[in-house]
Coordinates of C-alpha atoms in Angstrom, one line a residue:
M22 CA -17.1 -4.5 -6.0
P23 CA -18.0 -3.8 -9.7
L24 CA -15.6 -4.4 -12.5
P25 CA -13.3 -1.4 -13.5
L26 CA -13.4 -1.0 -17.2
R27 CA -9.8 0.1 -17.2
T28 CA -7.9 -1.4 -14.3
I29 CA -5.0 1.0 -14.2
G30 CA -5.0 1.6 -10.4
A31 CA -2.8 4.3 -9.0
L32 CA -3.8 7.6 -10.5
A33 CA -6.5 5.9 -12.5
G34 CA -7.9 5.6 -9.1
A35 CA -6.1 8.6 -7.7
L36 CA -7.3 10.9 -10.4
C37 CA -10.7 9.5 -10.0
L38 CA -11.7 7.9 -13.2
V39 CA -14.5 6.4 -11.3
T40 CA -18.1 7.0 -10.6
V41 CA -20.1 5.6 -7.7
T42 CA -23.2 3.5 -8.7
A43 CA -25.7 1.6 -6.7
C44 CA -23.6 -1.6 -6.9
G45 CA -20.2 0.0 -6.3
V46 CA -17.5 1.8 -8.2
E47 CA -16.8 1.6 -11.9
D48 CA -14.6 3.6 -14.3
A49 CA -16.1 6.5 -16.2
A50 CA -15.0 8.2 -19.4
L51 CA -12.0 10.5 -18.9
T52 CA -13.0 14.1 -19.4
G53 CA -10.5 16.8 -20.2
A54 CA -7.6 14.5 -20.5
E55 CA -6.7 15.8 -23.9
E56 CA -6.5 19.4 -22.7
E57 CA -3.0 20.7 -22.0
H58 CA -2.2 21.3 -18.3
P59 CA 0.8 23.3 -17.2
T60 CA 3.4 21.5 -15.2
P61 CA 2.0 21.7 -11.7
P62 CA 3.9 22.9 -8.7
R63 CA 5.2 20.2 -6.3
V64 CA 2.3 19.0 -4.3
A65 CA 2.5 18.5 -0.5
L66 CA 0.2 16.2 1.3
P67 CA -1.5 17.4 4.5
R68 CA 1.1 17.7 7.2
P69 CA 0.9 15.2 10.1
T70 CA -0.2 16.8 13.4
G71 CA 1.3 14.4 16.0
E72 CA 4.4 14.8 18.1
Y73 CA 6.7 12.5 16.1
A74 CA 8.4 12.9 12.7
V75 CA 7.5 10.1 10.3
G76 CA 9.9 7.5 8.9
G77 CA 9.2 5.0 6.1
T78 CA 10.4 1.9 4.4
R79 CA 9.0 -0.6 1.9
F80 CA 9.5 -4.3 1.4
H81 CA 8.4 -7.3 -0.6
L82 CA 7.0 -10.5 0.8
V83 CA 6.5 -13.9 -0.9
D84 CA 4.3 -16.6 0.6
D85 CA 5.4 -19.8 -1.1
E86 CA 2.8 -21.8 0.7
R87 CA -0.2 -20.1 -0.9
E88 CA -1.2 -19.8 -4.5
D89 CA -2.2 -16.5 -5.9
P90 CA -5.9 -16.9 -6.8
W91 CA -5.8 -14.7 -9.8
V92 CA -2.8 -15.8 -11.9
G93 CA -1.3 -18.8 -10.0
G94 CA 2.2 -18.9 -8.6
D95 CA 3.3 -17.7 -5.1
R96 CA 1.2 -15.1 -3.4
E97 CA 3.1 -11.7 -3.2
L98 CA 2.8 -8.5 -1.3
M99 CA 4.4 -5.0 -1.5
V100 CA 4.3 -3.3 1.9
T101 CA 5.1 0.3 3.0
M102 CA 5.7 0.8 6.7
W103 CA 5.3 4.2 8.1
Y104 CA 6.4 4.7 11.7
P105 CA 7.2 7.3 14.3
T106 CA 10.8 8.5 14.4
E107 CA 12.7 11.1 16.4
A108 CA 14.0 13.4 13.7
D109 CA 12.9 14.7 10.3
T110 CA 16.0 14.4 8.1
G111 CA 14.5 16.6 5.4
E112 CA 14.9 13.8 2.8
R113 CA 11.6 12.6 1.4
A114 CA 10.4 9.2 0.4
P115 CA 9.0 9.2 -3.2
Y116 CA 5.3 9.0 -3.6
L117 CA 5.4 6.6 -6.6
T118 CA 8.4 4.9 -8.2
E119 CA 9.5 6.2 -11.6
A120 CA 8.0 3.2 -13.3
E121 CA 4.6 3.6 -11.5
A122 CA 4.5 7.3 -12.2
E123 CA 5.4 6.9 -15.9
A124 CA 2.8 4.1 -16.4
T125 CA 0.1 6.2 -14.6
L126 CA 0.7 9.3 -16.8
A127 CA 0.9 7.2 -20.0
E128 CA -2.4 5.5 -19.3
L129 CA -4.1 8.9 -18.6
E130 CA -2.5 10.4 -21.8
L131 CA -1.1 13.2 -19.7
D132 CA 2.1 13.5 -21.8
D133 CA 2.7 17.1 -20.7
L134 CA 3.2 16.1 -17.1
P135 CA 6.7 14.9 -16.0
A136 CA 6.9 11.7 -13.9
E137 CA 8.5 13.9 -11.2
S138 CA 5.1 15.5 -10.6
L139 CA 4.0 12.2 -9.0
I140 CA 7.3 10.9 -7.7
Q141 CA 8.0 14.1 -5.8
V142 CA 4.7 14.6 -3.9
D143 CA 5.8 15.6 -0.4
T144 CA 4.9 12.7 1.8
H145 CA 6.4 14.2 5.0
T146 CA 8.2 10.8 5.3
S147 CA 11.9 10.4 5.9
P148 CA 13.1 7.1 4.4
G149 CA 15.2 4.7 6.3
T150 CA 15.3 6.5 9.7
A151 CA 15.1 4.4 12.9
P152 CA 11.8 4.1 14.7
I153 CA 11.4 5.4 18.1
G154 CA 12.9 3.1 20.7
E155 CA 9.7 1.9 22.2
A156 CA 8.8 -1.8 22.7
G157 CA 5.4 -2.9 21.8
L158 CA 4.8 -0.2 19.2
P159 CA 1.1 -0.4 18.2
L160 CA 0.5 -1.5 14.7
V161 CA -2.3 -0.6 12.2
L162 CA -2.7 -2.3 8.8
F163 CA -4.2 -0.7 5.7
S164 CA -5.8 -2.5 2.8
P165 CA -6.8 -0.4 -0.3
G166 CA -9.7 -0.5 -2.7
A167 CA -9.9 -2.4 -5.9
G168 CA -7.3 -1.4 -8.4
L169 CA -5.8 1.2 -6.0
S170 CA -2.4 1.2 -4.3
R171 CA -1.5 1.6 -0.7
V172 CA 0.2 4.9 -1.4
W173 CA -3.1 6.7 -1.8
A174 CA -3.6 6.4 2.0
S175 CA -0.2 8.1 2.8
S176 CA -1.9 11.1 4.4
L177 CA -3.8 8.8 6.8
A178 CA -0.8 6.6 7.4
T179 CA 1.6 9.5 8.2
E180 CA -1.0 11.0 10.6
L181 CA -1.2 7.8 12.6
A182 CA 2.5 7.4 12.5
S183 CA 3.0 10.9 13.9
H184 CA 0.8 9.9 16.8
G185 CA 2.9 6.9 17.7
F186 CA 1.5 4.1 15.5
A187 CA 3.4 2.0 13.0
V188 CA 1.2 1.6 9.8
A189 CA 1.7 -1.2 7.3
G190 CA 0.1 -0.4 3.9
I191 CA -0.4 -3.6 1.9
D192 CA -0.6 -3.9 -1.9
H193 CA -2.0 -7.3 -2.6
R194 CA -0.5 -8.4 -6.0
H195 CA -2.9 -8.4 -9.0
E196 CA -5.4 -6.3 -7.0
A197 CA -3.7 -3.0 -7.4
A198 CA -2.0 -1.4 -10.5
P199 CA 0.4 0.0 -11.5
V200 CA 2.5 -1.3 -8.7
E201 CA 6.2 -2.0 -9.0
F202 CA 7.4 -5.4 -7.6
P203 CA 11.0 -6.5 -7.7
D204 CA 10.4 -8.5 -10.9
G205 CA 8.6 -5.6 -12.7
L206 CA 5.5 -3.5 -12.9
V207 CA 2.1 -5.0 -12.4
E208 CA -0.1 -3.0 -14.7
E209 CA -3.4 -4.8 -14.6
C210 CA -5.8 -5.5 -11.7
T211 CA -6.5 -9.1 -12.6
G212 CA -8.5 -9.6 -9.5
C213 CA -10.8 -6.8 -10.6
L214 CA -11.4 -8.5 -13.9
A215 CA -12.3 -11.7 -12.1
Q216 CA -15.0 -9.9 -10.0
D217 CA -14.9 -12.4 -7.2
W218 CA -14.9 -9.8 -4.5
E219 CA -15.7 -12.3 -1.7
L220 CA -12.7 -14.5 -2.6
G221 CA -10.5 -11.4 -2.7
A222 CA -11.5 -10.4 0.8
R223 CA -10.8 -13.9 2.1
T224 CA -7.4 -13.9 0.3
R225 CA -6.6 -10.5 1.8
A226 CA -7.4 -11.8 5.3
A227 CA -4.9 -14.6 4.7
D228 CA -2.4 -12.0 3.5
V229 CA -2.8 -10.2 6.8
S230 CA -2.1 -13.3 8.8
F231 CA 1.0 -14.0 6.6
L232 CA 2.3 -10.4 7.1
L233 CA 1.8 -10.6 10.9
D234 CA 3.7 -13.9 11.0
E235 CA 6.6 -12.4 9.0
L236 CA 6.7 -9.4 11.3
E237 CA 6.8 -11.6 14.3
N238 CA 9.6 -13.8 13.1
G239 CA 11.7 -10.8 12.0
Q240 CA 11.7 -11.8 8.3
A241 CA 10.1 -8.6 7.1
L242 CA 12.1 -5.9 9.0
E243 CA 15.0 -6.1 11.3
W244 CA 13.2 -4.1 14.0
S245 CA 9.7 -5.7 13.4
P246 CA 9.8 -7.8 16.6
S247 CA 9.5 -4.6 18.6
L248 CA 6.0 -4.2 17.1
D249 CA 2.9 -5.2 19.1
T250 CA 1.5 -7.8 16.7
K251 CA -0.8 -9.5 19.3
A252 CA -3.5 -6.9 19.1
V253 CA -3.4 -4.8 15.9
G254 CA -5.7 -2.4 14.2
M255 CA -6.8 -2.5 10.6
V256 CA -8.4 0.0 8.3
G257 CA -9.5 -0.6 4.7
H258 CA -11.1 1.4 1.9
S259 CA -13.8 -0.1 -0.3
W260 CA -12.6 -3.7 -1.1
G261 CA -10.2 -3.2 1.7
G262 CA -13.1 -2.5 4.0
S263 CA -14.5 -5.9 3.2
A264 CA -11.1 -7.4 4.1
V265 CA -11.3 -5.7 7.5
A266 CA -14.4 -7.6 8.4
Q267 CA -13.0 -10.8 7.1
S268 CA -9.8 -10.3 9.1
L269 CA -11.8 -9.7 12.3
L270 CA -13.5 -13.1 11.6
D271 CA -10.4 -15.0 10.6
E272 CA -7.5 -13.5 12.5
D273 CA -7.5 -13.2 16.3
R274 CA -4.6 -10.7 16.2
V275 CA -6.7 -8.1 14.5
A276 CA -8.3 -6.4 17.5
A277 CA -10.2 -3.5 16.0
G278 CA -11.1 -2.3 12.5
I279 CA -12.5 0.6 10.4
N280 CA -14.3 0.0 7.1
L281 CA -14.1 3.1 4.9
D282 CA -17.2 2.8 2.7
G283 CA -16.8 -0.9 1.7
P284 CA -19.4 -3.6 1.1
Y285 CA -19.7 -6.9 2.9
Y286 CA -20.2 -10.2 1.0
G287 CA -21.2 -13.7 2.1
S288 CA -18.1 -14.8 4.0
Q289 CA -17.9 -11.4 5.8
L290 CA -21.4 -11.9 7.1
G291 CA -21.1 -15.5 8.3
G292 CA -20.4 -15.0 12.0
E293 CA -20.4 -12.7 15.0
I294 CA -17.7 -10.1 15.4
D295 CA -17.1 -9.3 19.1
R296 CA -14.3 -6.8 18.5
P297 CA -14.7 -3.1 17.7
L298 CA -15.7 -2.3 14.1
A299 CA -16.6 1.1 12.8
L300 CA -18.2 1.9 9.4
L301 CA -17.7 5.3 7.8
T302 CA -20.0 5.8 4.8
N303 CA -20.5 8.1 1.9
D304 CA -23.3 10.8 1.9
Q305 CA -24.3 10.2 -1.8
G306 CA -27.1 7.8 -1.0
N307 CA -25.1 4.8 -2.1
S308 CA -25.7 2.0 0.4
W309 CA -23.4 -0.9 -0.2
E310 CA -24.1 -4.6 0.1
G311 CA -24.3 -6.2 3.5
W312 CA -24.2 -3.2 5.8
E313 CA -27.4 -3.8 7.7
E314 CA -26.8 -7.6 7.9
R315 CA -23.3 -7.2 9.2
W316 CA -24.4 -4.5 11.8
E317 CA -26.8 -7.0 13.4
G318 CA -23.9 -9.5 13.8
L319 CA -21.6 -7.1 15.7
T320 CA -21.7 -8.1 19.4
G321 CA -18.8 -5.9 20.5
W322 CA -18.3 -2.1 20.3
R323 CA -19.7 -0.7 17.0
Q324 CA -20.2 2.6 15.4
W325 CA -21.9 3.6 12.1
I326 CA -21.1 7.1 10.8
R327 CA -22.3 8.9 7.8
V328 CA -19.7 11.6 6.7
T329 CA -21.9 14.5 5.7
D330 CA -21.2 15.8 2.1
S331 CA -18.7 13.0 1.5
G332 CA -18.1 10.7 -1.5
H333 CA -16.6 7.3 -1.8
S334 CA -12.9 8.3 -1.5
N335 CA -12.6 11.3 0.8
A336 CA -10.2 9.3 3.0
L337 CA -7.6 9.1 0.2
D338 CA -4.9 11.5 -1.0
R339 CA -6.2 11.6 -4.5
G340 CA -8.6 14.6 -4.2
V341 CA -5.9 16.6 -2.5
I342 CA -3.4 15.8 -5.3
M343 CA -5.9 16.6 -8.0
D344 CA -7.0 19.9 -6.4
R345 CA -3.4 21.1 -5.7
S346 CA -2.2 20.0 -9.1
G347 CA -4.9 21.9 -11.0
L348 CA -6.3 18.6 -12.4
R349 CA -9.9 18.8 -11.2
D350 CA -11.1 19.2 -14.7
L351 CA -10.2 15.6 -15.4
L352 CA -13.6 14.8 -13.9
T353 CA -17.1 16.1 -14.6
P354 CA -18.9 17.7 -11.5
E355 CA -20.9 14.5 -11.2
Q356 CA -17.8 12.3 -11.1
W357 CA -16.1 14.6 -8.6
R358 CA -19.1 14.5 -6.3
A359 CA -19.4 10.7 -6.4
Q360 CA -15.8 10.5 -5.2
F361 CA -15.4 13.5 -3.0
G362 CA -18.8 14.9 -2.4
D363 CA -18.9 18.6 -1.6
L364 CA -16.1 18.6 1.0
E365 CA -12.9 20.4 0.4
P366 CA -10.4 17.6 -0.3
E367 CA -8.1 18.4 2.6
H368 CA -11.0 18.6 5.1
G369 CA -12.3 15.3 3.8
V370 CA -8.9 13.7 4.6
R371 CA -8.8 15.4 8.0
L372 CA -12.1 13.9 9.0
T373 CA -10.9 10.4 8.4
R374 CA -7.5 11.1 10.0
D375 CA -9.0 12.5 13.2
Y376 CA -11.5 9.7 13.6
S377 CA -9.0 6.9 12.8
T378 CA -6.4 8.3 15.3
G379 CA -9.1 8.6 18.0
F380 CA -10.4 5.1 17.2
F381 CA -7.1 3.3 17.4
D382 CA -5.8 5.3 20.3
H383 CA -8.9 4.2 22.3
H384 CA -9.1 0.6 21.2
L385 CA -5.4 -0.2 21.0
R386 CA -4.0 2.0 23.8
G387 CA -7.0 2.8 26.0
G388 CA -7.0 6.5 25.5
E389 CA -10.1 8.6 26.2
Q390 CA -11.4 10.0 22.9
P391 CA -14.4 12.4 22.6
I392 CA -14.6 11.8 18.9
L393 CA -15.8 8.3 19.7
D394 CA -18.2 9.3 22.5
D395 CA -19.8 12.2 20.5
P396 CA -18.4 12.4 16.9
Q397 CA -20.4 15.4 16.0
S398 CA -19.1 17.4 18.9
V399 CA -15.6 17.2 17.3
H400 CA -16.6 17.4 13.6
P401 CA -20.2 18.2 12.8
E402 CA -19.9 16.1 9.6
L403 CA -19.5 12.9 11.5
V404 CA -23.1 11.9 12.0
E405 CA -23.7 8.7 14.0
V406 CA -26.5 6.7 12.4
G407 CA -28.0 3.2 12.5
P408 CA -29.1 1.0 9.7
E409 CA -32.7 2.2 9.8
E410 CA -31.4 5.6 8.8

């Protein structure tokens, strides 16, 4: 991944202060930030379509047996778990914490927007409810892109949860910002400044193993032993997509993965992967490092899909939030296209949600899914390609 010039994460990513280049993603000049914007109406994320309501909880983990590669000290994670629950209480989990929202708006110089505009985004998630009483609940992990937080995949996570999956979104400390930890706010993506993307992917794979261990021994959540941690799914965006491949190489419990427009570096290319791996790529002509080489080393089920008219970040909430908040003018048309292509933001999210739900239903639960057999028959934008194309 390239170096973000302003590693502010969250809405710095969520409001797309980035432009896609041949080598990756880098921050671009903020356009229109000094213009006054009226206080936007409360934004709602796309509603989940499955049979279950969605519950949510967040927790902090410390691995005192590993050193953080960026700043030293113990390695730490913040995790949000979305899961299927029987009833929607009507209460909503906040999208960002107050500290995260205030830091995000201050960095963007959007002084006329209240923090509540980001805190109160409707996540369709009821906090603290009990999960459905089902043993062996299938688990999917999410790893975000450089400088971005787990929360920007809330639409994807709630969709999977509504279809019966538990989803653990992971913020790897010093690789996302602003993210609030129990000891305060992390406001800089130190890992982005280091630019050692290969090391970061390996470290994230170790984070995955640690998280699965903590879930299995019941240290993370009281009900976590009811999860199926022996064969989990994993999806990652950008740098997180690199981590998916690394986890498939390093961690036997990761049974299937989706890379959302992420590159592969040396350690992600150094062996065969015999478990399912899908690659969903942008349609802006940006071919990331390692795609063709990794494709040749996939000996199990594999699929390579170009999402027609998409940009780098259609899978995330941020285009929807910008669009519904009246903040599209924060980007030039070129910047918008690099991130979201020419798709309507909600439809771009839907394409990833539908494909991911079908993928994990098939590979974790054995369901029959036409979207894997013939993606274009379900969504014409999902074009199956090979490396030569």
